[in-house]
Coordinates of C-alpha atoms and ligand atoms in Angstrom, one line a residue:
X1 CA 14.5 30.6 -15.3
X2 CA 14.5 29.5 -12.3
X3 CA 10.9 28.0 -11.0
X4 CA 8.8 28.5 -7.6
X5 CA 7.6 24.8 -7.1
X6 CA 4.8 24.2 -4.0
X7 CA 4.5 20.5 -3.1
X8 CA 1.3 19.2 -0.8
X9 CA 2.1 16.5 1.4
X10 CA 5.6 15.6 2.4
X11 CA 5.9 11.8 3.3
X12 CA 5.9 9.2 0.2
X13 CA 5.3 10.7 -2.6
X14 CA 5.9 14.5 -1.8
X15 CA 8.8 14.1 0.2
X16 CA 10.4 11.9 -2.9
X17 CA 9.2 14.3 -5.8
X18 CA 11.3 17.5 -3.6
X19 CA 14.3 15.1 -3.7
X20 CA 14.2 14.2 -6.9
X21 CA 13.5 17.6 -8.0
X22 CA 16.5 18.8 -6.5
X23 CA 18.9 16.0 -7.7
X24 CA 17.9 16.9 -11.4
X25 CA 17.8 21.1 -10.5
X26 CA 20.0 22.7 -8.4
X27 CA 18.3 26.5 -9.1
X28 CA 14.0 25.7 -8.6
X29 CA 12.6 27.2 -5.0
X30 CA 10.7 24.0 -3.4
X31 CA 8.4 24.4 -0.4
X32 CA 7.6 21.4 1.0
X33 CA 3.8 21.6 3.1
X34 CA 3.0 19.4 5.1
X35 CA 0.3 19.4 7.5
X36 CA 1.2 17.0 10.1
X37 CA 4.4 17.0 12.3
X38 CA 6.5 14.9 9.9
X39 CA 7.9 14.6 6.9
X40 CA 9.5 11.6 4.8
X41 CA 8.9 9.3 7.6
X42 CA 8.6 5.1 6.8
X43 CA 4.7 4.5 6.9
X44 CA 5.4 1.2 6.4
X45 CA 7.6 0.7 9.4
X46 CA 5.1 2.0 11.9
X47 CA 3.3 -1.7 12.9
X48 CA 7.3 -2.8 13.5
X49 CA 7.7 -0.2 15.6
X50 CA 4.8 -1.0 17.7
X51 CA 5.3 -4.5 17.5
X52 CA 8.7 -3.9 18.9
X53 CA 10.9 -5.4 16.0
X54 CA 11.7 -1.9 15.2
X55 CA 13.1 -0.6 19.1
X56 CA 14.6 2.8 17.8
X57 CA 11.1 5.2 17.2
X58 CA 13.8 7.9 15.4
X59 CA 14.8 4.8 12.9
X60 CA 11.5 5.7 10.8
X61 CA 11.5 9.1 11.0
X62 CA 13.7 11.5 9.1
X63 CA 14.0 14.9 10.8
X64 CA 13.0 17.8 9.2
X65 CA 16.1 19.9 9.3
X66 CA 18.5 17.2 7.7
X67 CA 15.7 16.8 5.0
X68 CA 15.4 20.7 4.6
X69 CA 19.6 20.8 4.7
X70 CA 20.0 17.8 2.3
X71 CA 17.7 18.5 -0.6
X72 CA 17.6 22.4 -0.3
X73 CA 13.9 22.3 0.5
X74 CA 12.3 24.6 2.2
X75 CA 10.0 22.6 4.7
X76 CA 6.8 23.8 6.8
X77 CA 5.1 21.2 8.6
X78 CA 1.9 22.1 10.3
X79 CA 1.0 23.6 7.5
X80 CA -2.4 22.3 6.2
X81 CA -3.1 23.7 2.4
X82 CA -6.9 24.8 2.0
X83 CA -7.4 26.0 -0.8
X84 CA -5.6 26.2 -4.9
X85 CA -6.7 29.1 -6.7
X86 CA -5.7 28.0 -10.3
X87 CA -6.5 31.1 -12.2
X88 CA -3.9 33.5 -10.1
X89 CA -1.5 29.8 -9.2
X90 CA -1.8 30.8 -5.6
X91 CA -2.5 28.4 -2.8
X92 CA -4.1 29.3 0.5
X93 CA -2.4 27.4 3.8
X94 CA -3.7 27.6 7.5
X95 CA -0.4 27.2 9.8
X96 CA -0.2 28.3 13.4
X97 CA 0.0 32.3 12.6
X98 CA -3.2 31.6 11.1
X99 CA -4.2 31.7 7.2
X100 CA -1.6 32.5 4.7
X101 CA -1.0 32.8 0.5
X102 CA 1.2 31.5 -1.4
X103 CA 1.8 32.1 -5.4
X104 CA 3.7 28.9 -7.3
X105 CA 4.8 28.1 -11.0
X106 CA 4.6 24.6 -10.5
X107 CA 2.4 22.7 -7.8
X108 CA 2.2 19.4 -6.7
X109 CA -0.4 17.3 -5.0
X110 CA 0.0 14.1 -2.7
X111 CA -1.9 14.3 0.2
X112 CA -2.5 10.5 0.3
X113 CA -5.5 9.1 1.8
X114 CA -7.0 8.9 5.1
X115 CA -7.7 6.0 7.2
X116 CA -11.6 5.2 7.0
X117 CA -12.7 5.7 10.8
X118 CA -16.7 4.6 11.0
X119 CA -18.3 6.6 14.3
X120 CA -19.9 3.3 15.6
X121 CA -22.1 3.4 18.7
X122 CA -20.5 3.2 22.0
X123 CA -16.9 3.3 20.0
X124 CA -14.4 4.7 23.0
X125 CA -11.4 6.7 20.9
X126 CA -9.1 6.1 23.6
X127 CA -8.9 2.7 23.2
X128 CA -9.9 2.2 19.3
X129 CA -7.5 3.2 17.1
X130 CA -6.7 3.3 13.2
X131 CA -2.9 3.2 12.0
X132 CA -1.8 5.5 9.4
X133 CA 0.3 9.0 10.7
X134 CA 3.1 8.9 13.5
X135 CA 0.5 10.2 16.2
X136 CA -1.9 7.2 15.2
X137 CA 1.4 5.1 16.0
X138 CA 2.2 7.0 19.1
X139 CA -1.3 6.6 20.3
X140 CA -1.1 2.7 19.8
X141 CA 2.1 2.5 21.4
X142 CA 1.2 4.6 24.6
X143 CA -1.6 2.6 25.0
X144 CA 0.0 -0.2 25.1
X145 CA 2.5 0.8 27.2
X146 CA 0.5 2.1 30.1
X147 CA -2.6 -0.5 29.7
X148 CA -0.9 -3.5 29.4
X149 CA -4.0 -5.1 27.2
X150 CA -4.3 -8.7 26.5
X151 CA -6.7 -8.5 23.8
X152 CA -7.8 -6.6 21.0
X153 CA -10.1 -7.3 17.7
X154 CA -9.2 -6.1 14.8
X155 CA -12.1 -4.6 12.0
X156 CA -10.7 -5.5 8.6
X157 CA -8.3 -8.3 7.1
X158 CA -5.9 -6.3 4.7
X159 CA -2.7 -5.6 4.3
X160 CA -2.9 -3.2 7.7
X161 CA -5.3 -5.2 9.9
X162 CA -2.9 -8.2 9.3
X163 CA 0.6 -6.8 10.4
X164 CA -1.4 -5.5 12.5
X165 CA -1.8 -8.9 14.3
X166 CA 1.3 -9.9 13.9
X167 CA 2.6 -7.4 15.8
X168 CA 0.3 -6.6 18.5
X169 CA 0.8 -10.7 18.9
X170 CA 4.2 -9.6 19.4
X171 CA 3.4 -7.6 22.3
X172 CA 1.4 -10.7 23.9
X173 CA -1.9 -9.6 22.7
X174 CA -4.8 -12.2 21.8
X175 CA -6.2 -10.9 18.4
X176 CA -9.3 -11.4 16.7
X177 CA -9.9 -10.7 13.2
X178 CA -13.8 -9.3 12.3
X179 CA -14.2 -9.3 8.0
X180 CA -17.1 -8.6 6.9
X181 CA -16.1 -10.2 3.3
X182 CA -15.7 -13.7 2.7
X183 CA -12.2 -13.9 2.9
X184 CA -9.1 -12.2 4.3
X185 CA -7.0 -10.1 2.1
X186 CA -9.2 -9.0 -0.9
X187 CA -6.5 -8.7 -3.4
X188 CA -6.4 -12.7 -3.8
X189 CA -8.2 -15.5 -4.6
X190 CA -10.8 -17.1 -2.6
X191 CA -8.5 -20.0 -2.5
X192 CA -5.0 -18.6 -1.9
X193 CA -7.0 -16.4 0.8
X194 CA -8.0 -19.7 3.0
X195 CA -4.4 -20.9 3.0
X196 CA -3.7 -17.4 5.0
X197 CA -7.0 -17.7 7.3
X198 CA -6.0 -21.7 8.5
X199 CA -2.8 -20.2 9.1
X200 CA -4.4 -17.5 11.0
X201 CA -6.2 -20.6 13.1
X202 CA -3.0 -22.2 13.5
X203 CA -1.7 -19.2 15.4
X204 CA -4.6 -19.5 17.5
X205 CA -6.4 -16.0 15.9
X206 CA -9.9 -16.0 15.9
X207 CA -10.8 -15.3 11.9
X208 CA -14.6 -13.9 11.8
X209 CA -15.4 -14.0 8.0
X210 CA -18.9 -12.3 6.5
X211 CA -18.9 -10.9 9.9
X212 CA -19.4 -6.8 10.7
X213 CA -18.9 -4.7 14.0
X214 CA -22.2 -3.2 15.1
X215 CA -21.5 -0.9 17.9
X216 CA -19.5 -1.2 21.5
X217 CA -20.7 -1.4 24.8
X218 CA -19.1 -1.6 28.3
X219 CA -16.6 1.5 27.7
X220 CA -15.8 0.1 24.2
X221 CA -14.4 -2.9 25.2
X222 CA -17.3 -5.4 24.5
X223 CA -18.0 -5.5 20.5
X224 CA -21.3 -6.4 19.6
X225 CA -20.6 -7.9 15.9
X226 CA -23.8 -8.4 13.6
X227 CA -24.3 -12.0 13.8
X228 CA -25.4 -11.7 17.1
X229 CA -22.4 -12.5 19.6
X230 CA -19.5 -10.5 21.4
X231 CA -15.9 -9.9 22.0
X232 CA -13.9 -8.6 24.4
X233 CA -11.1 -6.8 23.5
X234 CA -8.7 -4.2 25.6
X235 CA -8.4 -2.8 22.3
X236 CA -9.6 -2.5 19.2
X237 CA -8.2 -1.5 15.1
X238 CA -10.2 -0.1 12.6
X239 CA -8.2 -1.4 9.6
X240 CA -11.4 -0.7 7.3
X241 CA -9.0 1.0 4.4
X242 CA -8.5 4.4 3.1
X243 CA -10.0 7.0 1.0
X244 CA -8.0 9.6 -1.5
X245 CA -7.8 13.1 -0.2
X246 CA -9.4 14.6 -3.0
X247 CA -10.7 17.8 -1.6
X248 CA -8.3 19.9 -2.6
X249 CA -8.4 18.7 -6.4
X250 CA -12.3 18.5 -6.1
X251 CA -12.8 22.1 -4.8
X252 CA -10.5 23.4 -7.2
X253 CA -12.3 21.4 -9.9
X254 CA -9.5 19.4 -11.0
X255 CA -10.7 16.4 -13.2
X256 CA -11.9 13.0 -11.4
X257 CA -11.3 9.7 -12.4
X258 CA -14.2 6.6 -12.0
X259 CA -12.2 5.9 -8.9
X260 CA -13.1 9.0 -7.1
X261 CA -8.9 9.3 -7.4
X262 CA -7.5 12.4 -9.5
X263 CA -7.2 11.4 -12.9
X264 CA -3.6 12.5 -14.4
X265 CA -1.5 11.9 -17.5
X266 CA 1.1 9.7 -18.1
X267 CA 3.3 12.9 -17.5
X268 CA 1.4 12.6 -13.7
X269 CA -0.3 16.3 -14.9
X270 CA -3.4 16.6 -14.0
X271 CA -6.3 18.6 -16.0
X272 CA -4.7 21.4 -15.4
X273 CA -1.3 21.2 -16.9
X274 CA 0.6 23.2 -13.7
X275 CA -0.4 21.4 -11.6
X276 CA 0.5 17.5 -10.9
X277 CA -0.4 14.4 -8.5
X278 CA 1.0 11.6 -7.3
X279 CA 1.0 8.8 -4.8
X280 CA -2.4 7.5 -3.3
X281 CA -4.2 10.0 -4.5
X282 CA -4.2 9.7 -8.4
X283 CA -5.9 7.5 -10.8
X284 CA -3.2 6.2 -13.4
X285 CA -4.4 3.5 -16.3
X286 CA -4.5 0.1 -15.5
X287 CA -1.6 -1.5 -18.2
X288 CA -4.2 -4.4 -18.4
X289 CA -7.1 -3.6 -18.6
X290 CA -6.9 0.2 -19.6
X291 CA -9.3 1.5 -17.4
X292 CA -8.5 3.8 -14.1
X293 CA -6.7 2.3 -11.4
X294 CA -6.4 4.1 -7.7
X295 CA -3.9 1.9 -6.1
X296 CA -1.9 2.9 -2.6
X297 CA 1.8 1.6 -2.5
X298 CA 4.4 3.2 -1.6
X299 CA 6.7 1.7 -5.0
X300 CA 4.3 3.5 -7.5
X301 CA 4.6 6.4 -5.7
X302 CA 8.4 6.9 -6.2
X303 CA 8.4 5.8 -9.9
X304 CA 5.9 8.8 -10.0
X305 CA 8.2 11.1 -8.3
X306 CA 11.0 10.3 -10.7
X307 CA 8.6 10.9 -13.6
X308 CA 7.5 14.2 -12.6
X309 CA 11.0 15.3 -11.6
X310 CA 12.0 14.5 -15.1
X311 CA 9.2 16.1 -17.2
X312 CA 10.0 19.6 -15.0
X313 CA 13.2 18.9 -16.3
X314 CA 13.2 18.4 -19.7
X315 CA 12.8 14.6 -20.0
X316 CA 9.7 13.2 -20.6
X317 CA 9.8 10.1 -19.2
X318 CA 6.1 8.4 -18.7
X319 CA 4.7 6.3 -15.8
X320 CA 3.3 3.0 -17.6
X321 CA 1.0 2.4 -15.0
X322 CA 0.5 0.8 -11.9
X323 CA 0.6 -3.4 -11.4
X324 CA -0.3 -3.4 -8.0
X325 CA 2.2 -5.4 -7.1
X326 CA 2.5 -6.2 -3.0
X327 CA 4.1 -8.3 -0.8
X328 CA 2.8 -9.0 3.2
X329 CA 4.6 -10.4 6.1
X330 CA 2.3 -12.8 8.2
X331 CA 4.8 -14.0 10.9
X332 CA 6.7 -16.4 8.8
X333 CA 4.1 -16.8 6.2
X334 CA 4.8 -14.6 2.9
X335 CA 2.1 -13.5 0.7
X336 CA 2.2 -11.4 -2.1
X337 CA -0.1 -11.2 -5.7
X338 CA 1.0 -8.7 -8.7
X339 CA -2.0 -7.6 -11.7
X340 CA -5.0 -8.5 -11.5
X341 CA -7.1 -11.1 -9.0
X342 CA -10.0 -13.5 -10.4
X343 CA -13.0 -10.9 -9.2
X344 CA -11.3 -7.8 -11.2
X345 CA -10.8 -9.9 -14.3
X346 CA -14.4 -10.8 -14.2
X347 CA -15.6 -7.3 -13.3
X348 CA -13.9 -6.1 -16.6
X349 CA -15.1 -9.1 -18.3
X350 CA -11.5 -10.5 -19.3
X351 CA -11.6 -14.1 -20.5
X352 CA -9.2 -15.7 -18.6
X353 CA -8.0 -19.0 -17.0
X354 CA -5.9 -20.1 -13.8
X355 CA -3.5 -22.8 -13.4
X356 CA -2.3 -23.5 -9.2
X357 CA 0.8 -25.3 -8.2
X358 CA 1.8 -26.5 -4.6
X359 CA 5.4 -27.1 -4.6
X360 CA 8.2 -26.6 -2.5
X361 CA 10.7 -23.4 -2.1
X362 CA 13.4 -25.5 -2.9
X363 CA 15.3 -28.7 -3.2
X364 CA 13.0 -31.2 -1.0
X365 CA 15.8 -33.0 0.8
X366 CA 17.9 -29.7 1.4
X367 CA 16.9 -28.1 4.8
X368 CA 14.2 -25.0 4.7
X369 CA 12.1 -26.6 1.7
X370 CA 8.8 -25.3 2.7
X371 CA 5.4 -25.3 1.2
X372 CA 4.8 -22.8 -1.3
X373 CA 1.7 -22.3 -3.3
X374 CA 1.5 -20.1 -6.7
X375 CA -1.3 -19.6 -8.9
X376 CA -1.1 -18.0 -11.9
X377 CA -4.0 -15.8 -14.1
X378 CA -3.8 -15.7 -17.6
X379 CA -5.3 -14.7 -21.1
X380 CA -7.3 -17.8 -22.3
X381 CA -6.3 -17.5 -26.1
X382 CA -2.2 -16.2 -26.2
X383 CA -1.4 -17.6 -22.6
X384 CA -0.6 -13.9 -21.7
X385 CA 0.0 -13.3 -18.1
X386 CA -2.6 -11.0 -16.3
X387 CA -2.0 -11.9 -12.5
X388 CA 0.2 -13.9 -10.3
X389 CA -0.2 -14.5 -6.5
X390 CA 2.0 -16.6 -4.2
X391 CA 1.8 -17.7 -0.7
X392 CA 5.1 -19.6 1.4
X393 CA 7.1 -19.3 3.5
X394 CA 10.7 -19.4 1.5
X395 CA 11.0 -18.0 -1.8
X396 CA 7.6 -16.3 -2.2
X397 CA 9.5 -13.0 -3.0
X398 CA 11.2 -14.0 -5.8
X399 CA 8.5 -15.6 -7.5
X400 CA 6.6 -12.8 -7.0
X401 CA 8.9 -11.0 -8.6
X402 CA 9.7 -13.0 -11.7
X403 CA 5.5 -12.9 -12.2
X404 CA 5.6 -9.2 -12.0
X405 CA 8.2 -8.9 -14.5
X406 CA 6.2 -11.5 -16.6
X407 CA 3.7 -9.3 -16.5
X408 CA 5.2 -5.8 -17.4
X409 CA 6.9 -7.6 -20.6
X410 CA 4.0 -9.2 -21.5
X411 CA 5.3 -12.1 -21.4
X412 CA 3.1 -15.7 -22.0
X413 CA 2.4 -18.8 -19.6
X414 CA 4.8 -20.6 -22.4
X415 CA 7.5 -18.1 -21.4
X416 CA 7.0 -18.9 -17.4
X417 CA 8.2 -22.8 -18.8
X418 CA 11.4 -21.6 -20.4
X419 CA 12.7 -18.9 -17.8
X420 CA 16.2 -19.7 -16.6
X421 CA 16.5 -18.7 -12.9
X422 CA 19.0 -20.4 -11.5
X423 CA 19.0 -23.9 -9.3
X424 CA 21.1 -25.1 -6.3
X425 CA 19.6 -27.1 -3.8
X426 CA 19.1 -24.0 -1.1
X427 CA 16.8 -21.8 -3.6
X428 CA 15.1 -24.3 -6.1
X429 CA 14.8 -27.6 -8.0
X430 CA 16.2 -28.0 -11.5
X431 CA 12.7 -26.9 -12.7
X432 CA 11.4 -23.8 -10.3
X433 CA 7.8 -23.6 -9.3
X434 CA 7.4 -21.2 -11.8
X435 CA 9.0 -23.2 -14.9
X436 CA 6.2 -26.4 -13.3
X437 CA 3.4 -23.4 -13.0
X438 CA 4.3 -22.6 -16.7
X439 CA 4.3 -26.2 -17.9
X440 CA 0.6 -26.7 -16.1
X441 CA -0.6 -23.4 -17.6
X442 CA 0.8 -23.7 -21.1
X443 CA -1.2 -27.8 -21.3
X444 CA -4.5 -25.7 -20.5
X445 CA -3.7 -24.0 -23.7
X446 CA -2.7 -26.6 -25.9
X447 CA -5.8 -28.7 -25.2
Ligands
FAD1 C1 0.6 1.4 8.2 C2 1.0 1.5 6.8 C3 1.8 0.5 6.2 C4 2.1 0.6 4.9 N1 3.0 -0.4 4.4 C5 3.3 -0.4 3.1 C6 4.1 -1.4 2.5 O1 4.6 -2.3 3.2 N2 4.4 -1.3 1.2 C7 3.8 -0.4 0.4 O2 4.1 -0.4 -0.8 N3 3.1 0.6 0.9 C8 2.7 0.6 2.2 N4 1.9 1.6 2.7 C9 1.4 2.6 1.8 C10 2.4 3.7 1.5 O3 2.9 4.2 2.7 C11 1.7 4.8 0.7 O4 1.3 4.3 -0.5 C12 2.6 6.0 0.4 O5 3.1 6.6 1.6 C13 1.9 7.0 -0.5 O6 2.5 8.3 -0.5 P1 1.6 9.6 -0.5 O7 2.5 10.7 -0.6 O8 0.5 9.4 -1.5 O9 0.8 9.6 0.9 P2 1.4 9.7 2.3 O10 2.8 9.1 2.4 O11 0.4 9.3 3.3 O12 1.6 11.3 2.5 C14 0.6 12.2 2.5 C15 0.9 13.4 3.4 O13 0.1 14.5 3.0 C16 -0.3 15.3 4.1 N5 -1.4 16.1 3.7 C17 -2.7 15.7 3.4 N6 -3.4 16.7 3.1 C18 -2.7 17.8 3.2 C19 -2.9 19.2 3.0 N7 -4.1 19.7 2.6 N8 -1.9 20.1 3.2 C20 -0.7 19.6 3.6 N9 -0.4 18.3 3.8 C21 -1.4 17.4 3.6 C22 -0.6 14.2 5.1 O14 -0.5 14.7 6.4 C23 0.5 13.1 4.8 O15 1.6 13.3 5.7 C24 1.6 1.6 4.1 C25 0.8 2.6 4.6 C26 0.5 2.5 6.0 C27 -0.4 3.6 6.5

């Protein structure tokens, strides 16, 4: 029989789980809600699009009536759910004609996260902005537009704050960079992290480590940070991270994880078994470590889609868990890290141990070798690996990607020495990085 399916959310993960829904069932009703203007737009493309590498604004966006036409989804946008009434499966939604019900058979949560916005003193919203819906873009890119600035600070060096640089650099705008950690980019080591922040010098931004905003002044354009000095900036980002939108789960009284995420099963089902959750609002089991993991990434989010598709369907595929895998574009730097980092071994008191390499991308006397640098993280007694992380600027994907793998078959620092991955001169020596980062790992074993 044919079922009434309610999806929250329509971008990554919900826009994803109605079109794999309807690939595997041509008969289920899906309404797609979601509250903002949008749906199944590119999140990630939004800092190109300021930047300017992306010109065409309609290139990340998908419009709703060619998403409604080509997956037989029924879409409402502006359309905010409030409320999930489990014992009569009926949601309650506010849209423009005001507050409305709606029963389901099967509903599914992913309202993401939201964009941690502090109210600091003297803040002006005009000109501070954070970056994570199309009107946050818009907002960036008017202001650019009409305000010509030539400087802005940026509050927080992840993955956001830094393409964020990049591409407001792009638009001829001196950056500073305000962390109040010790390093940029918290899902790395201390020591792959200062190869990003010289770099950062080297492209003449201002890197203010252990360093916090304490309010504005002069029409928010003079930032007062805590160590006592100032900075102009025309501008300013709140990259500070995100939080799960929970509220919805939490009110209806939908299990938690330690996170603060929802907790689901490997089916993606939460506590209550009609009702599922994906994207950056779950927490899904570390394959690791085996505790909860709330990880936002737009990959995990469409393996989740596919598995929740197929368990409405008939096939129970499960989701394994999420990696964490990630990959950042720094002007022509690449970094990227997969599993776990030094501080999240230690916090789940793994024994571990590290081997580094600095090598080259390729061949040395064939044009475009660059510096590469690739630090491995593995069990101290079988040589399992637990975490990988690589900074370059050639070839940082694809070892990246052979760690990942490494990691999801389990495989040893002994395997990293015997991996076959191909040599000519343009893409690699005879022995890759990762076969020397092997070799260097596996002698820490044998000692
Ligand atoms: C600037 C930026 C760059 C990124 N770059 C990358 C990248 O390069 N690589 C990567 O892997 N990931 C990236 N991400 C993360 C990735 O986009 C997310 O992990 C992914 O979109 C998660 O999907 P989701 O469905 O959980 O959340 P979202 O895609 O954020 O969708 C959630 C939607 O739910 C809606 N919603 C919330 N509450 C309700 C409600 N009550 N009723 C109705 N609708 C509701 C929201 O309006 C929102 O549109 C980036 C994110 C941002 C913001």
């Amino acid at each position: 029989m044919a079922k009434k399916i309610l999806i929250v959310g329509g971008v990554g993960g919900g826009a994803t789980v109605a079109a794999q829904i309807r690939r595997a069932n041509k008969e289920d009703e899906i309404i797609l809600l979601e509250k903002g203007g949008h749906v199944s737009f590119s999140n990630c493309g939004m800092p190109y699009y300021i930047g300017g590498t992306i010109e065409n604004r309609d290139a990340i966006l998908y419009s709703k009536e060619k998403f409604s036409e080509k997956f037989q989804v029924e879409v409402r946008t502006f359309t905010e759910v409030t409320a999930i009434d489990r014992s009569n499966k009926e949601i309650t939604y506010c849209s423009k004609t005001g507050n409305h019900q709606e029963t389901y058979n099967t509903l599914i949560l992913s309202p993401g996260a939201s964009a941690v916005m502090p109210s600091i003193k003297g803040m002006n919203r005009e000109r501070t902005f954070s970056l994570h819906t199309i009107p946050d873009m818009d907002a960036i890119h008017a202001y650019i537009e009409t305000n010509q600035p030539k400087s802005a600070a940026v509050i927080g060096g992840g993955f956001v704050g830094l393409e964020m640089i990049e591409n407001l650099h792009a638009k001829g705008i001196t950056c500073k960079l305000i962390d109040r950690s010790e390093q940029v980019m918290n899902v790395i080591d201390a020591d792959m992290a200062r190869i990003v922040q010289e770099y950062l010098t080297k492209k003449n931004i201002e890197v203010r480590l252990n360093d916090g905003l304490h309010h504005f002044s002069n029409d928010g354009k003079l930032l007062h940070v805590n160590s006592g000095g100032t900075i102009q900036a025309d501008l300013t980002i709140m990259a500070v991270g995100i939080r799960p939108n929970t509220k919805l789960a939490v009110d209806a009284s939908l299990e938690i994880g330690k996170t603060g995420a929802i907790l689901v099963n490997t089916f993606m089902q939460t506590s209550d078994p009609s009702i599922y959750a994906l994207g950056d609002v779950v927490e899904t089991k570390d394959p690791i470590t085996g505790h909860g993991r709330n990880i936002a990434l737009a990959g995990p989010a469409h393996r989740q889609a596919f598995v929740i598709a197929n368990h409405l369907n008939g096939k129970p595929i499960t989701y394994n868990g999420t990696y964490g895998t990630n990959i950042l574009k720094l002007f022509d730097l690449t970094i990227g890290s997969t599993g776990h980092n030094s501080d999240s071994l230690e916090a789940y008191g793994k024994s571990y141990d590290v081997a580094t390499l600095q090598s080259l991308s390729n061949a040395s006397y064939y044009p475009g070798a660059d510096k590469l640098w690739i630090k491995v993280l593995f069990d101290k007694q079988h040589g399992t690996i637990l975490g990988g992380q690589v900074v370059g600027h050639a070839g940082v994907d694809k070892r990246l990607a052979v760690l990942a793998t490494a990691i999801k078959g389990k495989l040893t620092v002994f395997d990293l020495s015997d991996l076959e991955l191909g040599y000519a001169p343009p893409y690699s020596s005879p022995k890759d990085p990762i076969n020397i980062l092997g070799y260097k790992a596996s002698s820490k074993l044998e000692q």
